[in-house]
Short mmCIF file of C-alpha atoms and ligand atoms in Angstrom, two decimals:
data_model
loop_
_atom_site.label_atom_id
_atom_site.label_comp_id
_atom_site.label_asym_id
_atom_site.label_seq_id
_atom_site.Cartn_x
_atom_site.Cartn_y
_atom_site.Cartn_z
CA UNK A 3 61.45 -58.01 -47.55
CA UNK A 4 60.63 -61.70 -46.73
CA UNK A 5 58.53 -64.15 -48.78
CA UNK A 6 55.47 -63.69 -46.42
CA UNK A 7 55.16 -60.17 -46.92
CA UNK A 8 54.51 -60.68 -50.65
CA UNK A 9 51.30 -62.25 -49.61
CA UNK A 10 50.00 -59.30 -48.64
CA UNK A 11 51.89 -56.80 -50.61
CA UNK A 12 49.93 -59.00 -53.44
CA UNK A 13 47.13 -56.81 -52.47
CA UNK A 14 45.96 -53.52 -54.57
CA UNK A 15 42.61 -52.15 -55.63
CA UNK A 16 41.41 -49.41 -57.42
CA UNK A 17 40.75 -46.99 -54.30
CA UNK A 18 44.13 -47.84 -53.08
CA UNK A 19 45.76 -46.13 -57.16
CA UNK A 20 43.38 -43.58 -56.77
CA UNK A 21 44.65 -42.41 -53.02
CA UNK A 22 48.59 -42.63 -54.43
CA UNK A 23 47.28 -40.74 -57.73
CA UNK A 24 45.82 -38.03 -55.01
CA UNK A 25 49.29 -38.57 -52.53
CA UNK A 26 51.62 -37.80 -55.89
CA UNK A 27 49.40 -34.84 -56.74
CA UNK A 28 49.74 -33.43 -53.74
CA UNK A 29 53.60 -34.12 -53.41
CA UNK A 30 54.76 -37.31 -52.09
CA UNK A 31 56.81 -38.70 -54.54
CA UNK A 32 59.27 -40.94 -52.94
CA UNK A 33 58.07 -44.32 -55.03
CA UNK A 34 59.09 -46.71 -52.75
CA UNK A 35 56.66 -45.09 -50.11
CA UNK A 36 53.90 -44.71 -52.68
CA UNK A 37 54.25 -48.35 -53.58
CA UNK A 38 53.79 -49.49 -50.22
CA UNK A 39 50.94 -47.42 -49.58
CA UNK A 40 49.21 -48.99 -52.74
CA UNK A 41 49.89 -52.30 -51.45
CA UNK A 42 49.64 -52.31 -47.53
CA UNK A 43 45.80 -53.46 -47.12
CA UNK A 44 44.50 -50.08 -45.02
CA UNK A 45 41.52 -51.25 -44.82
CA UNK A 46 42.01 -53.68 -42.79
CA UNK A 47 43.80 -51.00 -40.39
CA UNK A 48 40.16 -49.24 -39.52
CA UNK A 49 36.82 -50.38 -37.59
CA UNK A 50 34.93 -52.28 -40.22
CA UNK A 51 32.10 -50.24 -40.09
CA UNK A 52 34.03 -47.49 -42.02
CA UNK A 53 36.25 -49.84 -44.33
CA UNK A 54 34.67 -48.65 -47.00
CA UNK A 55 36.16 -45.37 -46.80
CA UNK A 56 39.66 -46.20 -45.95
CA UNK A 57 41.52 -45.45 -49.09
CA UNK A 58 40.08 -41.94 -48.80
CA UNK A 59 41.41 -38.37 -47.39
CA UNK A 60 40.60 -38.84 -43.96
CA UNK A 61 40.86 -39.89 -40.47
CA UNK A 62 38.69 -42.46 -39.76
CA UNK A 63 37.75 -44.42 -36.32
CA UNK A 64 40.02 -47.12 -35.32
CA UNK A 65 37.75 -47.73 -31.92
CA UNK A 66 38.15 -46.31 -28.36
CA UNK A 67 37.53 -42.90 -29.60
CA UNK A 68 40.65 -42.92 -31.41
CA UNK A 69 41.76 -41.92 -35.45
CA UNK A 70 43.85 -43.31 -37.93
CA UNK A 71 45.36 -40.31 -39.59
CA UNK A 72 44.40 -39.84 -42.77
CA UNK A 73 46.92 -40.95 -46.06
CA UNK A 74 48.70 -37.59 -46.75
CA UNK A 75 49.48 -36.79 -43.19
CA UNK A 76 51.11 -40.60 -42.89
CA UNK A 77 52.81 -39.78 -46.31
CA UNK A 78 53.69 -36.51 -45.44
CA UNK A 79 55.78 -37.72 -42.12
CA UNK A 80 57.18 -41.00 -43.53
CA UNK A 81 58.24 -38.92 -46.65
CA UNK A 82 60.48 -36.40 -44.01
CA UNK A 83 61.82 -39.90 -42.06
CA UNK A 84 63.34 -41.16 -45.72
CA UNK A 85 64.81 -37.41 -46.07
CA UNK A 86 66.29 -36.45 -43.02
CA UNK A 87 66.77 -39.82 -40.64
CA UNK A 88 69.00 -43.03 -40.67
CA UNK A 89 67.03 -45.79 -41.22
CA UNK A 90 68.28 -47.71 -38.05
CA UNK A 91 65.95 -47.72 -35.13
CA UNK A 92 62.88 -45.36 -34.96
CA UNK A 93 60.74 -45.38 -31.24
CA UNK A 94 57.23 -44.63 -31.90
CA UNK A 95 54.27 -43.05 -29.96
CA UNK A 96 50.66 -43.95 -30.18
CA UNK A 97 50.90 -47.32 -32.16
CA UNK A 98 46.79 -47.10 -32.76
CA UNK A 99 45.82 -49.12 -35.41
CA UNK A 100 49.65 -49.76 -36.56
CA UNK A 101 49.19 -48.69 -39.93
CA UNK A 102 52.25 -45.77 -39.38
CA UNK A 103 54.13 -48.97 -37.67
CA UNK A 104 53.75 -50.96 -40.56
CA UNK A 105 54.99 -48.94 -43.18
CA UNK A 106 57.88 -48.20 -40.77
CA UNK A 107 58.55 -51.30 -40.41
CA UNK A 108 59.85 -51.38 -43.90
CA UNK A 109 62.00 -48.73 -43.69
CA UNK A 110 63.49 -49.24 -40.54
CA UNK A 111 65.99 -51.59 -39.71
CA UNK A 112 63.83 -52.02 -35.82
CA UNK A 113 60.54 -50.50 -34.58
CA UNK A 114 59.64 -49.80 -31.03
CA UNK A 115 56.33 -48.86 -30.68
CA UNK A 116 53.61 -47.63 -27.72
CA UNK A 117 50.72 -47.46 -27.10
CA UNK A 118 48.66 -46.44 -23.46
CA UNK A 119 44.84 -48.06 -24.78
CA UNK A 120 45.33 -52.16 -24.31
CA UNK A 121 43.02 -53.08 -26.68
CA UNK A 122 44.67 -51.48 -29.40
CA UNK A 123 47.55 -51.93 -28.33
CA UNK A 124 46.63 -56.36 -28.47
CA UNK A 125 45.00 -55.57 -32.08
CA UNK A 126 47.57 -53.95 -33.52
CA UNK A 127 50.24 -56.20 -32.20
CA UNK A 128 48.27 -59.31 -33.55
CA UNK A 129 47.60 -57.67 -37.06
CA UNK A 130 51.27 -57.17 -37.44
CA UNK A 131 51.71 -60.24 -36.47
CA UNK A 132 49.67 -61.95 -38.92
CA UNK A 133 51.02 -59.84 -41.51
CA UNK A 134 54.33 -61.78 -41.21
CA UNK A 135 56.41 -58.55 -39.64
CA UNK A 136 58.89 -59.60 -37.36
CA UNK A 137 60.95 -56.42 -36.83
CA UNK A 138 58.81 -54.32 -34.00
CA UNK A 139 58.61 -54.41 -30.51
CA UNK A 140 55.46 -53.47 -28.72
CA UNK A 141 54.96 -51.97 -25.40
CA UNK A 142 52.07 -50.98 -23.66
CA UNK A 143 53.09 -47.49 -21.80
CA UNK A 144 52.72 -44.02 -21.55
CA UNK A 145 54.75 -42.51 -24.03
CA UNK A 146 56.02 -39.88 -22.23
CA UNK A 147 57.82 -41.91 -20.17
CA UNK A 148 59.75 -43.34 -23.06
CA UNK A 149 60.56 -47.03 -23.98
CA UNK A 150 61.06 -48.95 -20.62
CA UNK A 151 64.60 -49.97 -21.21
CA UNK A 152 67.48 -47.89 -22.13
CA UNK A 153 67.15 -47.53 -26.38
CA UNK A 154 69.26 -45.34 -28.30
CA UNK A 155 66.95 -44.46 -31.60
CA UNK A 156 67.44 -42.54 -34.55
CA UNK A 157 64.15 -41.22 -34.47
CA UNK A 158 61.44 -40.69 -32.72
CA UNK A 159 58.08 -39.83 -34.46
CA UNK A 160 54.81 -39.15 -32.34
CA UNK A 161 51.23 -39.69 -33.58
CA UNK A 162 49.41 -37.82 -30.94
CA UNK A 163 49.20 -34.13 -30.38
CA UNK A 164 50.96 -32.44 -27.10
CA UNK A 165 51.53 -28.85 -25.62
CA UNK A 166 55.36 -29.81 -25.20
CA UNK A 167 57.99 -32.43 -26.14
CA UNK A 168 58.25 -35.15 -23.36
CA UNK A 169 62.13 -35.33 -21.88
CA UNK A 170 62.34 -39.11 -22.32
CA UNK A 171 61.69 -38.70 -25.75
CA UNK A 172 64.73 -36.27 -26.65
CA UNK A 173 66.70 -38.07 -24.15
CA UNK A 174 66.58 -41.75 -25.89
CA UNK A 175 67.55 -39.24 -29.61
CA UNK A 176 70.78 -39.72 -30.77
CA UNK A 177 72.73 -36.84 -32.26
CA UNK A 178 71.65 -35.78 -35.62
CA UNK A 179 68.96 -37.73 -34.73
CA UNK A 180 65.21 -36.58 -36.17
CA UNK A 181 61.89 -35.79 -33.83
CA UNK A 182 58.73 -35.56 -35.94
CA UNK A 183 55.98 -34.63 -33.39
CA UNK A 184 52.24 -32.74 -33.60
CA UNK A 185 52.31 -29.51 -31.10
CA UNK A 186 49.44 -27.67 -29.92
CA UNK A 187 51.07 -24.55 -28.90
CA UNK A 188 51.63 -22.01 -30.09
CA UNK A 189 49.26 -23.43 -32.94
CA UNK A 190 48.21 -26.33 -33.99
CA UNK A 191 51.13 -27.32 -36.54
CA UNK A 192 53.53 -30.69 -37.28
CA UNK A 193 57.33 -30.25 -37.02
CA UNK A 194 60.48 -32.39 -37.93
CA UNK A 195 63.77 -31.17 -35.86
CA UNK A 196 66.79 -32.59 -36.31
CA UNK A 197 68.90 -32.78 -32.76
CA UNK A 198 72.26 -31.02 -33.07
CA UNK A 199 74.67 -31.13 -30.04
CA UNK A 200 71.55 -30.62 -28.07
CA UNK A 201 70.50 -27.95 -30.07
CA UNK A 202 67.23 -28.18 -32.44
CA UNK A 203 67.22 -27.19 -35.95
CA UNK A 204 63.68 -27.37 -37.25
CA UNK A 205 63.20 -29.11 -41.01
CA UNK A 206 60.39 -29.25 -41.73
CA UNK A 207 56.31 -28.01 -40.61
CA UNK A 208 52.99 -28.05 -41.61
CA UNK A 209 49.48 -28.54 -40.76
CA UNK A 210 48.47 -30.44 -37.79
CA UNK A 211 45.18 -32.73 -37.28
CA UNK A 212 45.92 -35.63 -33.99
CA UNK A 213 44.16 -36.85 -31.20
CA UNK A 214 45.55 -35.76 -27.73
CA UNK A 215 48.63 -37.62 -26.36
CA UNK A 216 47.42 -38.48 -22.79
CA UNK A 217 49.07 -39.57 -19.82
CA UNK A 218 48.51 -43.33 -17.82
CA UNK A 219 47.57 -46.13 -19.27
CA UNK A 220 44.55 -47.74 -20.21
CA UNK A 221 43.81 -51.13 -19.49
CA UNK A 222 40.36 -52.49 -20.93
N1 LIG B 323 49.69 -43.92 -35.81
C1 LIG B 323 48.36 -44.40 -35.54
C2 LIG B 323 47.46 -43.25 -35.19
C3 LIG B 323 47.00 -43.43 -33.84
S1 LIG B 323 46.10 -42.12 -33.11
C4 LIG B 323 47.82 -45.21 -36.69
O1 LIG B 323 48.48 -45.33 -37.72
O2 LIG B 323 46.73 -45.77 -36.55
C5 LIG B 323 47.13 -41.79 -31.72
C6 LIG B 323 47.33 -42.93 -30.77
O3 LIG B 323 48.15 -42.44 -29.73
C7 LIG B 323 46.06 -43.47 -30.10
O4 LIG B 323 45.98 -44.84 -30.31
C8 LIG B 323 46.26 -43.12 -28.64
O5 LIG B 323 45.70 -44.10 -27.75
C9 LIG B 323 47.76 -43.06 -28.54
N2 LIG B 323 48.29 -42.27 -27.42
C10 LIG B 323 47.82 -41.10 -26.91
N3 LIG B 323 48.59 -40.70 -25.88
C11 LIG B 323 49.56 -41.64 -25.73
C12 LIG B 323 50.64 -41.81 -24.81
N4 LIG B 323 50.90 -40.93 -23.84
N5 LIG B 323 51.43 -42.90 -24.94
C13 LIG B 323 51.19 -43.82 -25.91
N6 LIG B 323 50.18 -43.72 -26.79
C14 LIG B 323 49.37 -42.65 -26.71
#
């Protein structure tokens, strides 16, 4: 952690202790997590209009019709990456506000990120920016195409709910590698699998609430 991000990790308020009282209580308890959540300024991640309720459990507009998930569901899936994964690389899908890309970002040695909407896309890449975080990469794509050069990862999490997993995304897993992905069929539900000589061995599930993972790209 550089001297920049201090600045904002400087940053806590009493909404912020209450959601990590309510994360604890309902069983995240990996206290380097919790302490970035307390710190990492979320409402600055959200349209202003509902800043007010950022800190609270959940999702909440982050403009073009789409949702930051709400605390426990981030908690929940950074909470599997710190259990299962290496913390090398980690590719991820639907970059949205970048709240999920920030606190990855401090857990990861690299980030790639996408996103198909351009204007979130630009605002998240610019908030990260500002925020002194210098270890993503951004891409505006379709995510089920993958990242747009060849990328080895060690994970791969997804923030937007499909019927299957895209190829590209397995493909670019190493082995032992871990997917963490929302999946429509055959119920709504969120999984962590852990890639085994091609083979999947699932972890971890539980209750699933995304927007749609969509194909093209968006470009206004
Ligand atoms: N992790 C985000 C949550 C974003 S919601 C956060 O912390 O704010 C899911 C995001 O996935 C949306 O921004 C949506 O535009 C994006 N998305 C949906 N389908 C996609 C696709 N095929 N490729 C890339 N991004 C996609």
């Amino acid at each position: 952690m550089t001297i920049e991000h201090l600045q904002y990790l400087k940053h806590s308020n009493s909404k912020a202790s209450k959601m990590v009282t309510e994360l604890q209580q309902k069983g995240i308890h990996h206290e380097a997590l919790l302490q970035l959540m307390l710190t990492i300024p979320r409402h600055d991640f959200v349209e202003s209009a509902f800043s007010h309720l950022a800190y609270s459990a959940t999702p909440l507009p982050i403009g073009k019709s789409q949702t930051i998930s709400q605390p426990l569901t981030v908690a929940v899936m950074t909470q599997w990456l710190l259990k299962y994964s290496r913390l090398g690389r980690v590719l991820e899908v639907g970059t949205g506000s970048g709240y999920q890309t920030c606190i990855l970002s401090h857990f990861f040695n690299k980030v790639h990120t996408i996103e198909r909407q351009k204007s979130l896309f630009d605002t998240a890449h610019q908030r990260l920016s500002k925020m002194a975080i210098r270890n993503v990469e951004f891409h505006h794509g379709d995510g089920h195409l993958g990242w747009p050069t060849t990328l080895k990862v060690d994970a791969v999490i997804v923030t937007a709910m499909a019927n299957k997993v895209p190829l590209a995304l397995t493909d670019c897993l190493k082995d032992k590698g871990i997917l963490i992905m929302p999946l429509d069929q055959p119920e709504p539900m969120i999984g962590c699998w852990q890639k085994l000589n091609d083979q999947w061995k699932r972890l971890e599930d539980g209750p699933a609430q995304f927007v749609p993972m969509l194909e093209g790209l968006v470009c206004d």
